[in-house]
mmCIF file with all atom_site columns, C-alpha atoms in Angstrom:
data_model
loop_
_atom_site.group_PDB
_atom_site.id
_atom_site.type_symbol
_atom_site.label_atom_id
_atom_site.label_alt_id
_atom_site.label_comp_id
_atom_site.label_asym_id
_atom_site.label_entity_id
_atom_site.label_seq_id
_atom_site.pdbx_PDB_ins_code
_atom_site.Cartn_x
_atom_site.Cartn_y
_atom_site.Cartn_z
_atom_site.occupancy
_atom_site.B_iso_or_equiv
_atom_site.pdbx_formal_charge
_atom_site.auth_seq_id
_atom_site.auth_comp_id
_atom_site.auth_asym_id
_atom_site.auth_atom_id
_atom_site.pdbx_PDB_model_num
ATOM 1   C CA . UNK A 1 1   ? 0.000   0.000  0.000  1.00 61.00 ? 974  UNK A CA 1
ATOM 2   C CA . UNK A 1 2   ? 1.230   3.609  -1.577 1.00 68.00 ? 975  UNK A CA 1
ATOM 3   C CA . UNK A 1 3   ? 1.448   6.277  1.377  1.00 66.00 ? 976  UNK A CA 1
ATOM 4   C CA . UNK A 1 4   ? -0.957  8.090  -0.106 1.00 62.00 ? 977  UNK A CA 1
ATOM 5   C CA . UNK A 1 5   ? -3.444  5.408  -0.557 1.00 64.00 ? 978  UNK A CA 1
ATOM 6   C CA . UNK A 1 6   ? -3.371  4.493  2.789  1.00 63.00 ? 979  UNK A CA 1
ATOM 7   C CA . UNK A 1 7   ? -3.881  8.364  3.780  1.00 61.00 ? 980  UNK A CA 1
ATOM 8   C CA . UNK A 1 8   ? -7.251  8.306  1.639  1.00 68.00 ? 981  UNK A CA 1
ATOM 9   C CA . UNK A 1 9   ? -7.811  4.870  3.482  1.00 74.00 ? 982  UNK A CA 1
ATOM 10  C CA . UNK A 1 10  ? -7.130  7.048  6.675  1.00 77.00 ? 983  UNK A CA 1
ATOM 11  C CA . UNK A 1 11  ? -9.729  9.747  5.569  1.00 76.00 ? 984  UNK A CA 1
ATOM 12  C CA . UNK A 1 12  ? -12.585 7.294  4.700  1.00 84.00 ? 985  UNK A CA 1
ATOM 13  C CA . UNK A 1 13  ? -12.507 5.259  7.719  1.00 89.00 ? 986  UNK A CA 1
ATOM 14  C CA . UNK A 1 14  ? -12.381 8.916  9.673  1.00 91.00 ? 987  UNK A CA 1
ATOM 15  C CA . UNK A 1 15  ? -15.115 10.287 7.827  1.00 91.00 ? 988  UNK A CA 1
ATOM 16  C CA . UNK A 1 16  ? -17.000 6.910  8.052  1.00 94.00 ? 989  UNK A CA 1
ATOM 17  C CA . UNK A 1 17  ? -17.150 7.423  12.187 1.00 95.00 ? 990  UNK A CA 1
ATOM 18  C CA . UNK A 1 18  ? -17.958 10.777 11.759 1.00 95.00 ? 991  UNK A CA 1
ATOM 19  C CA . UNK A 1 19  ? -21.236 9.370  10.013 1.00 95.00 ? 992  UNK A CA 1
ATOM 20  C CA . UNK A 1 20  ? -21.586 7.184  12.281 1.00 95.00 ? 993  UNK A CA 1
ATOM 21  C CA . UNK A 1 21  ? -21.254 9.964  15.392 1.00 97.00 ? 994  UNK A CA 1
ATOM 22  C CA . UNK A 1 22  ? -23.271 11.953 14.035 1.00 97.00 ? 995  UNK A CA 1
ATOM 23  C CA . UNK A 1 23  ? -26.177 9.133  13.007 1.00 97.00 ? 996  UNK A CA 1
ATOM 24  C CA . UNK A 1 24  ? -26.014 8.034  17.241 1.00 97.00 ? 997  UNK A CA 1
ATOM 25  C CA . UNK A 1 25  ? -26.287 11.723 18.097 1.00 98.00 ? 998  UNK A CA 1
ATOM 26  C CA . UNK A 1 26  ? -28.790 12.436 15.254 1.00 98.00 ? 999  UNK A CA 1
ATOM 27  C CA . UNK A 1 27  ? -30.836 9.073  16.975 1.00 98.00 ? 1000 UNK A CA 1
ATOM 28  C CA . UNK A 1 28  ? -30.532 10.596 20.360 1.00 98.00 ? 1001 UNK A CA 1
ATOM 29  C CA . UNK A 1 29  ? -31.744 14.049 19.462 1.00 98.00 ? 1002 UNK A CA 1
ATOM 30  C CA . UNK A 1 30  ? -35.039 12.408 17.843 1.00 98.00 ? 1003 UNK A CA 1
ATOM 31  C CA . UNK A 1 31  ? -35.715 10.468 20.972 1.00 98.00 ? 1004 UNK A CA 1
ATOM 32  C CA . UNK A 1 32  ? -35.583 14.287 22.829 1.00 98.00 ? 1005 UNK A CA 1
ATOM 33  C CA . UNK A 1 33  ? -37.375 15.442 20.898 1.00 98.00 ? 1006 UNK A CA 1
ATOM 34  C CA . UNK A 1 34  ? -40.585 13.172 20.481 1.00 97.00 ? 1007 UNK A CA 1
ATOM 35  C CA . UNK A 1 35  ? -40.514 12.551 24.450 1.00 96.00 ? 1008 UNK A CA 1
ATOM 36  C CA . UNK A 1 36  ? -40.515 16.423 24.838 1.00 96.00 ? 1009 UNK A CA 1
ATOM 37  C CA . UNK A 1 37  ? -43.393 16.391 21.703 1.00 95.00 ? 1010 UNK A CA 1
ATOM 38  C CA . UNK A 1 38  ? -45.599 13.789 24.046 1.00 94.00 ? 1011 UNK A CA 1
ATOM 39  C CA . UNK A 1 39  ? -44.817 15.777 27.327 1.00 93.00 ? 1012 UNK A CA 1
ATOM 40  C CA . UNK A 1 40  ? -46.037 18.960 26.106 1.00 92.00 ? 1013 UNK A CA 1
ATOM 41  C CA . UNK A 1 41  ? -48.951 17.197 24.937 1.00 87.00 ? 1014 UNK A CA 1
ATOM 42  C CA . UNK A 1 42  ? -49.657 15.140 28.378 1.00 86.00 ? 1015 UNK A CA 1
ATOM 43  C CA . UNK A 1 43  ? -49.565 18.925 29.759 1.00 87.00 ? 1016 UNK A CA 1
ATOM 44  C CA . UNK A 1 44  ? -51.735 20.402 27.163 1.00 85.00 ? 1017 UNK A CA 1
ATOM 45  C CA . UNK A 1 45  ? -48.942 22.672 25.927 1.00 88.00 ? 1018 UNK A CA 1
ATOM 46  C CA . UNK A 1 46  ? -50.506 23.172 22.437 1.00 84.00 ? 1019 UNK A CA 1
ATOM 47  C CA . UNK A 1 47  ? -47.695 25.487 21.709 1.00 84.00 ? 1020 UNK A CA 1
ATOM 48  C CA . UNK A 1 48  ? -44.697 23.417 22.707 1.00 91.00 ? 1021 UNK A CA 1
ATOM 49  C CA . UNK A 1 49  ? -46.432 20.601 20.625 1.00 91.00 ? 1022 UNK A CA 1
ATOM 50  C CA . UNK A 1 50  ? -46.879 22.681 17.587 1.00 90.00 ? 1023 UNK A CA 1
ATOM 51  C CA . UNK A 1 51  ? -43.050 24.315 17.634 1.00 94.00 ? 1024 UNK A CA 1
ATOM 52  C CA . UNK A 1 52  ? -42.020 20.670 17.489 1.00 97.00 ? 1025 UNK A CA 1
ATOM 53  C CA . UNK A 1 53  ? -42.963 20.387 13.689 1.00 98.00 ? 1026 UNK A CA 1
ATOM 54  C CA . UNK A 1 54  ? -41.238 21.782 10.429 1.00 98.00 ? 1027 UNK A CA 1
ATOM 55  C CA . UNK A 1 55  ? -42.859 24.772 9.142  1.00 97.00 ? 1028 UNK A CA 1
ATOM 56  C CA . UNK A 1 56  ? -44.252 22.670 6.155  1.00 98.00 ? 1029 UNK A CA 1
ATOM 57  C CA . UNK A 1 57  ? -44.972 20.195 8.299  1.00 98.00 ? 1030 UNK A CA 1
ATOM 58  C CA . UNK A 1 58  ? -47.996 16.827 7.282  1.00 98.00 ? 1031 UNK A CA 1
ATOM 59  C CA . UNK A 1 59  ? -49.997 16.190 10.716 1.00 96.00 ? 1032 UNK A CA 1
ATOM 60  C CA . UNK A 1 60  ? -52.380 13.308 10.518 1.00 96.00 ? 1033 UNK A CA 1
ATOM 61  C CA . UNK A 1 61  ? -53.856 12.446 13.641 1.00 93.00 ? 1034 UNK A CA 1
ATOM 62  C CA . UNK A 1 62  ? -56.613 9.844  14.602 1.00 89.00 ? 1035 UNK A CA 1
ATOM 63  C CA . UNK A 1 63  ? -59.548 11.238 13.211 1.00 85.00 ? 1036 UNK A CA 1
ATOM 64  C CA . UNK A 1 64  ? -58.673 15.172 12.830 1.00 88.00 ? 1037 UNK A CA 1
ATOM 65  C CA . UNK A 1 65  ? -57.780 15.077 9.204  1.00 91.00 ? 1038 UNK A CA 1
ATOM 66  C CA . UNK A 1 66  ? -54.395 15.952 7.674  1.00 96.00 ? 1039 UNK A CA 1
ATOM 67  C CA . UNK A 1 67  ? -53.335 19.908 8.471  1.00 96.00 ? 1040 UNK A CA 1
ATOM 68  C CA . UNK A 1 68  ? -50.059 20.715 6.350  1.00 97.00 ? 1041 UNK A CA 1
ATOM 69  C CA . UNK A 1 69  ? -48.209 23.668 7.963  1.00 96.00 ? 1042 UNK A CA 1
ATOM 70  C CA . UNK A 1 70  ? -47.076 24.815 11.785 1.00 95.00 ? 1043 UNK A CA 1
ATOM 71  C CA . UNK A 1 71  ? -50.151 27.279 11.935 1.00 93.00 ? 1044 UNK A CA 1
ATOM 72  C CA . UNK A 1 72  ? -52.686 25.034 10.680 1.00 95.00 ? 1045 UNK A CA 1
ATOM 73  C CA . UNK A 1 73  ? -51.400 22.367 12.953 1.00 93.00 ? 1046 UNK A CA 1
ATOM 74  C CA . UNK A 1 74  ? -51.547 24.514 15.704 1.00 91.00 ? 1047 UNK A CA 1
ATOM 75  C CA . UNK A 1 75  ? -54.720 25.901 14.823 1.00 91.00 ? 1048 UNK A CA 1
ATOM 76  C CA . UNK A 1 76  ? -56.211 22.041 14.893 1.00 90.00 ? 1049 UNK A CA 1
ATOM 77  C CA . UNK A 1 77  ? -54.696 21.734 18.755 1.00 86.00 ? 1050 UNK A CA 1
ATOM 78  C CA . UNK A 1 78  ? -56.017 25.042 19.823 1.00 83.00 ? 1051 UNK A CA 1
ATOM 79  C CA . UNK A 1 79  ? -59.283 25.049 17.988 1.00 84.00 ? 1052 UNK A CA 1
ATOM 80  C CA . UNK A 1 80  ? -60.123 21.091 18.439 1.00 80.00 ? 1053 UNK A CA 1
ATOM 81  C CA . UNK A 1 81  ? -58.309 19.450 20.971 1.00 76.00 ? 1054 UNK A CA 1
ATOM 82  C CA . UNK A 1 82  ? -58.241 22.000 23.871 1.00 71.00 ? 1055 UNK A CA 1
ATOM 83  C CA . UNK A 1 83  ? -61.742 22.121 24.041 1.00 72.00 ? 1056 UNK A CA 1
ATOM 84  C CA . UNK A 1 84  ? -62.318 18.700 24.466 1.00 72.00 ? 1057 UNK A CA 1
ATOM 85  C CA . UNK A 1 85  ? -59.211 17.318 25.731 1.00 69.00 ? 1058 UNK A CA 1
ATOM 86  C CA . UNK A 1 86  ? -59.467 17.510 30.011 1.00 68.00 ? 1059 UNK A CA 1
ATOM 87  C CA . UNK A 1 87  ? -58.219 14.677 31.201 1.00 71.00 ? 1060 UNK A CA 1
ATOM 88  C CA . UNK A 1 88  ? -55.100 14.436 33.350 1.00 73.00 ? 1061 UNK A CA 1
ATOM 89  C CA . UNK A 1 89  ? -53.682 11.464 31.566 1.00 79.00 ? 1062 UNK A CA 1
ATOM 90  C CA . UNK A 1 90  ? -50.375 9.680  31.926 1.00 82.00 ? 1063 UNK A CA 1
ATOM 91  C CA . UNK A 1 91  ? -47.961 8.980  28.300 1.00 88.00 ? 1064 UNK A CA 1
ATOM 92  C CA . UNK A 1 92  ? -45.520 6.298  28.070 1.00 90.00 ? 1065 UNK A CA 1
ATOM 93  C CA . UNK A 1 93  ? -43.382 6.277  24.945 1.00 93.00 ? 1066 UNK A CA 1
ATOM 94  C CA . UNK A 1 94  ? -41.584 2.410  23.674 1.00 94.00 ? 1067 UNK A CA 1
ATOM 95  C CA . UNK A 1 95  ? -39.800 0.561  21.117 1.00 95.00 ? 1068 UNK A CA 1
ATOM 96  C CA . UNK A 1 96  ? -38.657 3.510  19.244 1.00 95.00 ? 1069 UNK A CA 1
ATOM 97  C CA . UNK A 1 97  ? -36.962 2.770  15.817 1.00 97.00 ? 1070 UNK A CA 1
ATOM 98  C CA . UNK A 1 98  ? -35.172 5.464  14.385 1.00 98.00 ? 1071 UNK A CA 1
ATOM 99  C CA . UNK A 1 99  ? -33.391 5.503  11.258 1.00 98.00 ? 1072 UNK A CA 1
ATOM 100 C CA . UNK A 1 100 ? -30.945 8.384  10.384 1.00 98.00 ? 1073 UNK A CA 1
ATOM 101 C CA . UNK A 1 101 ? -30.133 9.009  6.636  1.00 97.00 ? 1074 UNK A CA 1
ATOM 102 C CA . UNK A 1 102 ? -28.076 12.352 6.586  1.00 96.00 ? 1075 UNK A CA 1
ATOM 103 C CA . UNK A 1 103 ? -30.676 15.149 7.403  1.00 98.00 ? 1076 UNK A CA 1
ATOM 104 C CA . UNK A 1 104 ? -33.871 12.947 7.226  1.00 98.00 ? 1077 UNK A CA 1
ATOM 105 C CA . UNK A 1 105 ? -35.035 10.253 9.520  1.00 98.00 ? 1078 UNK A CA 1
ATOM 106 C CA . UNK A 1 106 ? -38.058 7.760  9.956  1.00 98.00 ? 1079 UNK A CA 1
ATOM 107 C CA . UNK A 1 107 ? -39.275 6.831  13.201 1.00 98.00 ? 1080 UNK A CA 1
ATOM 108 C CA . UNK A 1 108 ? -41.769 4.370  14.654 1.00 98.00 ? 1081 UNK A CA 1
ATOM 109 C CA . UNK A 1 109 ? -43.037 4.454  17.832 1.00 97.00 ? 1082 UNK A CA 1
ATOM 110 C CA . UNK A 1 110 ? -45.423 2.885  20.424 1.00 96.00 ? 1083 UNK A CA 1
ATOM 111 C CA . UNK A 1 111 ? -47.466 4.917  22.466 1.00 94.00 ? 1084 UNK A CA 1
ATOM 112 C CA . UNK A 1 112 ? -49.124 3.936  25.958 1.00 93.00 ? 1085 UNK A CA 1
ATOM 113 C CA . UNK A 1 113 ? -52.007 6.283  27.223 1.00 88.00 ? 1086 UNK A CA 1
ATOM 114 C CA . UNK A 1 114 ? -53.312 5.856  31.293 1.00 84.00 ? 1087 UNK A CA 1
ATOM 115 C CA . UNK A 1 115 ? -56.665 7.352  31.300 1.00 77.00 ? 1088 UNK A CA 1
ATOM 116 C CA . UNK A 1 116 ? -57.812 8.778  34.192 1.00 71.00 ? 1089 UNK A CA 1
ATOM 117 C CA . UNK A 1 117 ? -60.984 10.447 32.808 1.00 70.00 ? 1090 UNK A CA 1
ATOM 118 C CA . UNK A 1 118 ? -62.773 10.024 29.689 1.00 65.00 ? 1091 UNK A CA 1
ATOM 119 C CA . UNK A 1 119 ? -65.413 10.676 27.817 1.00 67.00 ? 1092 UNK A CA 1
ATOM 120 C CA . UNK A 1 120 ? -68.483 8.608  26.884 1.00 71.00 ? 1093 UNK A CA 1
ATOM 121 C CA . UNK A 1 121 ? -72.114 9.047  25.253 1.00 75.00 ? 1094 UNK A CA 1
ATOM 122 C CA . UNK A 1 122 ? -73.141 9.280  28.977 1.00 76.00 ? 1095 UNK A CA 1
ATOM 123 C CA . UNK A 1 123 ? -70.964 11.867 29.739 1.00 76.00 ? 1096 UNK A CA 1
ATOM 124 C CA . UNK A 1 124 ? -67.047 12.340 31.412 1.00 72.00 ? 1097 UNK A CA 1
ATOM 125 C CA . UNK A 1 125 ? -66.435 8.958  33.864 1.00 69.00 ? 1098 UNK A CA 1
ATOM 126 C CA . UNK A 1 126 ? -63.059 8.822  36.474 1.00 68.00 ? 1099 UNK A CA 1
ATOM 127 C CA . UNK A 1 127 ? -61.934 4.964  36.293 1.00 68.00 ? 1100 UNK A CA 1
ATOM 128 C CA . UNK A 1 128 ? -58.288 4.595  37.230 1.00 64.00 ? 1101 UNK A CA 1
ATOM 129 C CA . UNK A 1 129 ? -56.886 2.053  34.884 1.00 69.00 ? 1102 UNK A CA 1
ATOM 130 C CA . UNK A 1 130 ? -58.152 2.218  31.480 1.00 76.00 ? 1103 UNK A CA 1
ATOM 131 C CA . UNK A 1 131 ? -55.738 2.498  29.196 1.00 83.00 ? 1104 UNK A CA 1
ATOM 132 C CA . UNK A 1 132 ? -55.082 2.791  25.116 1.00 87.00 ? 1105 UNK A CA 1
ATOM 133 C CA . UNK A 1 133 ? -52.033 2.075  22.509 1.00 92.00 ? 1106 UNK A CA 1
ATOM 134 C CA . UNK A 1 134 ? -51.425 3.538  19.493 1.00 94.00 ? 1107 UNK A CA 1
ATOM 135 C CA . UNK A 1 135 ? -48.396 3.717  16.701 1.00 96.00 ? 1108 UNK A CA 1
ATOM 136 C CA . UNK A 1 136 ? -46.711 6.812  15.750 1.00 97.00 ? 1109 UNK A CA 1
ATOM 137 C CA . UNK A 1 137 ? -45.018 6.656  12.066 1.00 98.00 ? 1110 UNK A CA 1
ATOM 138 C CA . UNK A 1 138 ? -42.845 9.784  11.889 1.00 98.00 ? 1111 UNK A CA 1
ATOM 139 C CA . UNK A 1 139 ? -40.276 11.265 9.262  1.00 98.00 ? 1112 UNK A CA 1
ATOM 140 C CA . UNK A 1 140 ? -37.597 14.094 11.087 1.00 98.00 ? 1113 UNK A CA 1
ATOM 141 C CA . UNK A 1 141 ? -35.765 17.133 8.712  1.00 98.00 ? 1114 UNK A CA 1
ATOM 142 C CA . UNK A 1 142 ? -32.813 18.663 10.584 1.00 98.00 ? 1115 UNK A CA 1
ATOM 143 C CA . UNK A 1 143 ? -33.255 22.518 9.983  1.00 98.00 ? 1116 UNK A CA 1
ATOM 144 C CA . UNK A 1 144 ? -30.916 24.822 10.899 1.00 96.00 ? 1117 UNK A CA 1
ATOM 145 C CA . UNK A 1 145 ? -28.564 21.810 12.855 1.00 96.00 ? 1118 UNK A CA 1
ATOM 146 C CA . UNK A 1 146 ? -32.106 20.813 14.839 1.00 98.00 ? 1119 UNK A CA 1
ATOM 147 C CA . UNK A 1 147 ? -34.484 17.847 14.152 1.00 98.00 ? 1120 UNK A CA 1
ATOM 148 C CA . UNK A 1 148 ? -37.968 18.938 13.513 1.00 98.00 ? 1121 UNK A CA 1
ATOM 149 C CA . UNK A 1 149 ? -41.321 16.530 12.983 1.00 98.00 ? 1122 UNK A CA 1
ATOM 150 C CA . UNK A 1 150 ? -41.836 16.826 9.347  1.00 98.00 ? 1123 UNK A CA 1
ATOM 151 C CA . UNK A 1 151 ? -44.657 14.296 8.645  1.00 98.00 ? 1124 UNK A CA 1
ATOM 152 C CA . UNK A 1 152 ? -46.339 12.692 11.723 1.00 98.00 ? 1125 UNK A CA 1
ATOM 153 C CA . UNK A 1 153 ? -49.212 10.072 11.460 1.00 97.00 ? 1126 UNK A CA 1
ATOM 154 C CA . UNK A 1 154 ? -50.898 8.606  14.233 1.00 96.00 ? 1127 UNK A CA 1
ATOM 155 C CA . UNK A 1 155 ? -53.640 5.907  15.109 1.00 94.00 ? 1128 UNK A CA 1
ATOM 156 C CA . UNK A 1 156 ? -54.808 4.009  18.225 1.00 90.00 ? 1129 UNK A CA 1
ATOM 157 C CA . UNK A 1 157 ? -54.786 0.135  17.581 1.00 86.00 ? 1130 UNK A CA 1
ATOM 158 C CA . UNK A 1 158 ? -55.673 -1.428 21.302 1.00 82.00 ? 1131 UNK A CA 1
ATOM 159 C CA . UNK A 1 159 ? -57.993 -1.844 22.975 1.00 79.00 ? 1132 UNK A CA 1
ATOM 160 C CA . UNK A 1 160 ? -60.124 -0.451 20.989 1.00 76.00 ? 1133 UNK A CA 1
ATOM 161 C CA . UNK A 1 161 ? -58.634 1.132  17.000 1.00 77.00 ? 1134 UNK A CA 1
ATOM 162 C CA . UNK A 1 162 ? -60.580 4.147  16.215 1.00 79.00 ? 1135 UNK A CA 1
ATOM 163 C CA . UNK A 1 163 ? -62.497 3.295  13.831 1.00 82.00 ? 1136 UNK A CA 1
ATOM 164 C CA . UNK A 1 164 ? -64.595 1.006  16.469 1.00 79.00 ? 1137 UNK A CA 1
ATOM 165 C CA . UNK A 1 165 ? -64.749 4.245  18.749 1.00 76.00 ? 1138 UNK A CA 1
ATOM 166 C CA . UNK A 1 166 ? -66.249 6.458  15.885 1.00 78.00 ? 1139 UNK A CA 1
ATOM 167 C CA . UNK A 1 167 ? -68.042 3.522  15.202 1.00 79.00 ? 1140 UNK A CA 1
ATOM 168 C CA . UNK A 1 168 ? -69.524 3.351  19.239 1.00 77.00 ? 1141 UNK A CA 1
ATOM 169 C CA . UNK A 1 169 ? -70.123 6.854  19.518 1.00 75.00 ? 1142 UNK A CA 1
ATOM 170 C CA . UNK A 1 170 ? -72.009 7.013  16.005 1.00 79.00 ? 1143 UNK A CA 1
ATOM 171 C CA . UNK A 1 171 ? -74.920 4.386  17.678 1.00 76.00 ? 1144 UNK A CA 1
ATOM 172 C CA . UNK A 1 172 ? -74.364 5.569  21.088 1.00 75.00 ? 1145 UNK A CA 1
ATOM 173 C CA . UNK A 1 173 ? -72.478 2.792  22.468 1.00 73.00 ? 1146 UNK A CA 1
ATOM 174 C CA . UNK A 1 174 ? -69.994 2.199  24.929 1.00 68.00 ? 1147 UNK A CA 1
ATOM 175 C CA . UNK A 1 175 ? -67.180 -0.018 23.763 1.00 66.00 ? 1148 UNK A CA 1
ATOM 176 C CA . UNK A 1 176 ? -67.119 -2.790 26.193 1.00 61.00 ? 1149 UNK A CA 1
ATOM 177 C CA . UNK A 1 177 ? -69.821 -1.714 28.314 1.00 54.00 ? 1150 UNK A CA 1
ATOM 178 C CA . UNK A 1 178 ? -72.314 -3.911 27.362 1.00 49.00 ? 1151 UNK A CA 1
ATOM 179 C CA . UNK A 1 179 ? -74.439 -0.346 26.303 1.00 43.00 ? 1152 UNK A CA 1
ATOM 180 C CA . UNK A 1 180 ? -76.379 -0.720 23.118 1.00 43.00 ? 1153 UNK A CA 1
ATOM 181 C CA . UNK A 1 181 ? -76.303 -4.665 22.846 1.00 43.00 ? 1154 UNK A CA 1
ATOM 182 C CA . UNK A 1 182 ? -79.403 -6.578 21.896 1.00 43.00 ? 1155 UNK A CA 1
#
């Protein structure tokens, strides 16, 4: 080996862990950022949650429709979720897989949500214990050196999926209450 191939061999292994660094620290900053994203939204922090995304940001949660944009997003938290949304719940974030490709990343999450009130066709009930589960499937943009939400899409899947609680609420039902059963 020439002296200066094994300085370019040098160079490309060198550059190669800088990748790497900066993929770990890229993973790390994600994870920050989502568990901030889901603790301003367990303390109704509409703002906090909205400053999370990209300007241009895709927001497609449960049944709110897609809002494309920081304001709009923020306009769907402040005009349809903090009316409604008065529970003091509890948010557990898991199995997070994050993958880094230079300044874009994908990210899937699960999501853990301990109700303490909630709402029913008969009105707002306190049981301590229920609980839900949902996915989040994310993309990241670093802007400006700092990882933003650009595309977020999110569903609950357990107990019940969403559809089946439009579905209850449609006919008046309470989804494994026995309500509304012939």
């Amino acid at each position: 080996m020439t002296r200066a191939s094994s300085m370019n061999s040098d160079r490309t292994d060198l550059q190669e862990l800088f990748d790497r660094i900066d993929r770990l620290e890229s993973v790390q900053a994600i994870t920050r950022l989502h568990n901030d994203y889901v603790r301003d939204l367990a303390a109704r922090n509409w703002s906090g949650v909205a400053a999370a995304y990209t300007e241009d940001a895709e927001c497609d949660i449960r049944n709110h429709g897609i809002h494309r944009g920081r304001d709009a997003i923020n306009a769907m938290f402040d005009e349809e979720l903090l009316p409604i949304v008065r529970s003091n719940d509890g948010y557990i974030l898991s199995s997070p897989n994050i993958t880094v490709a230079g300044d874009t990343a994908r990210g899937t999450w699960t999501w853990h949500r301990f109700q303490a009130d909630f709402r029913t066709p008969l009105g707002v009930m306190r049981v301590w214990g229920p609980w839900s589960e949902g996915r989040y499937e994310t993309e990241y943009q670093r802007v400006g050196g700092e990882w933003k939400i650009s595309k977020l899409w999110f569903r609950v899947h357990a107990p019940d999926s969403d559809e089946q609680i439009a579905a209850s609420a449609a006919h008046h039902e309470v989804l494994g209450g026995g309500y509304g059963r012939s």
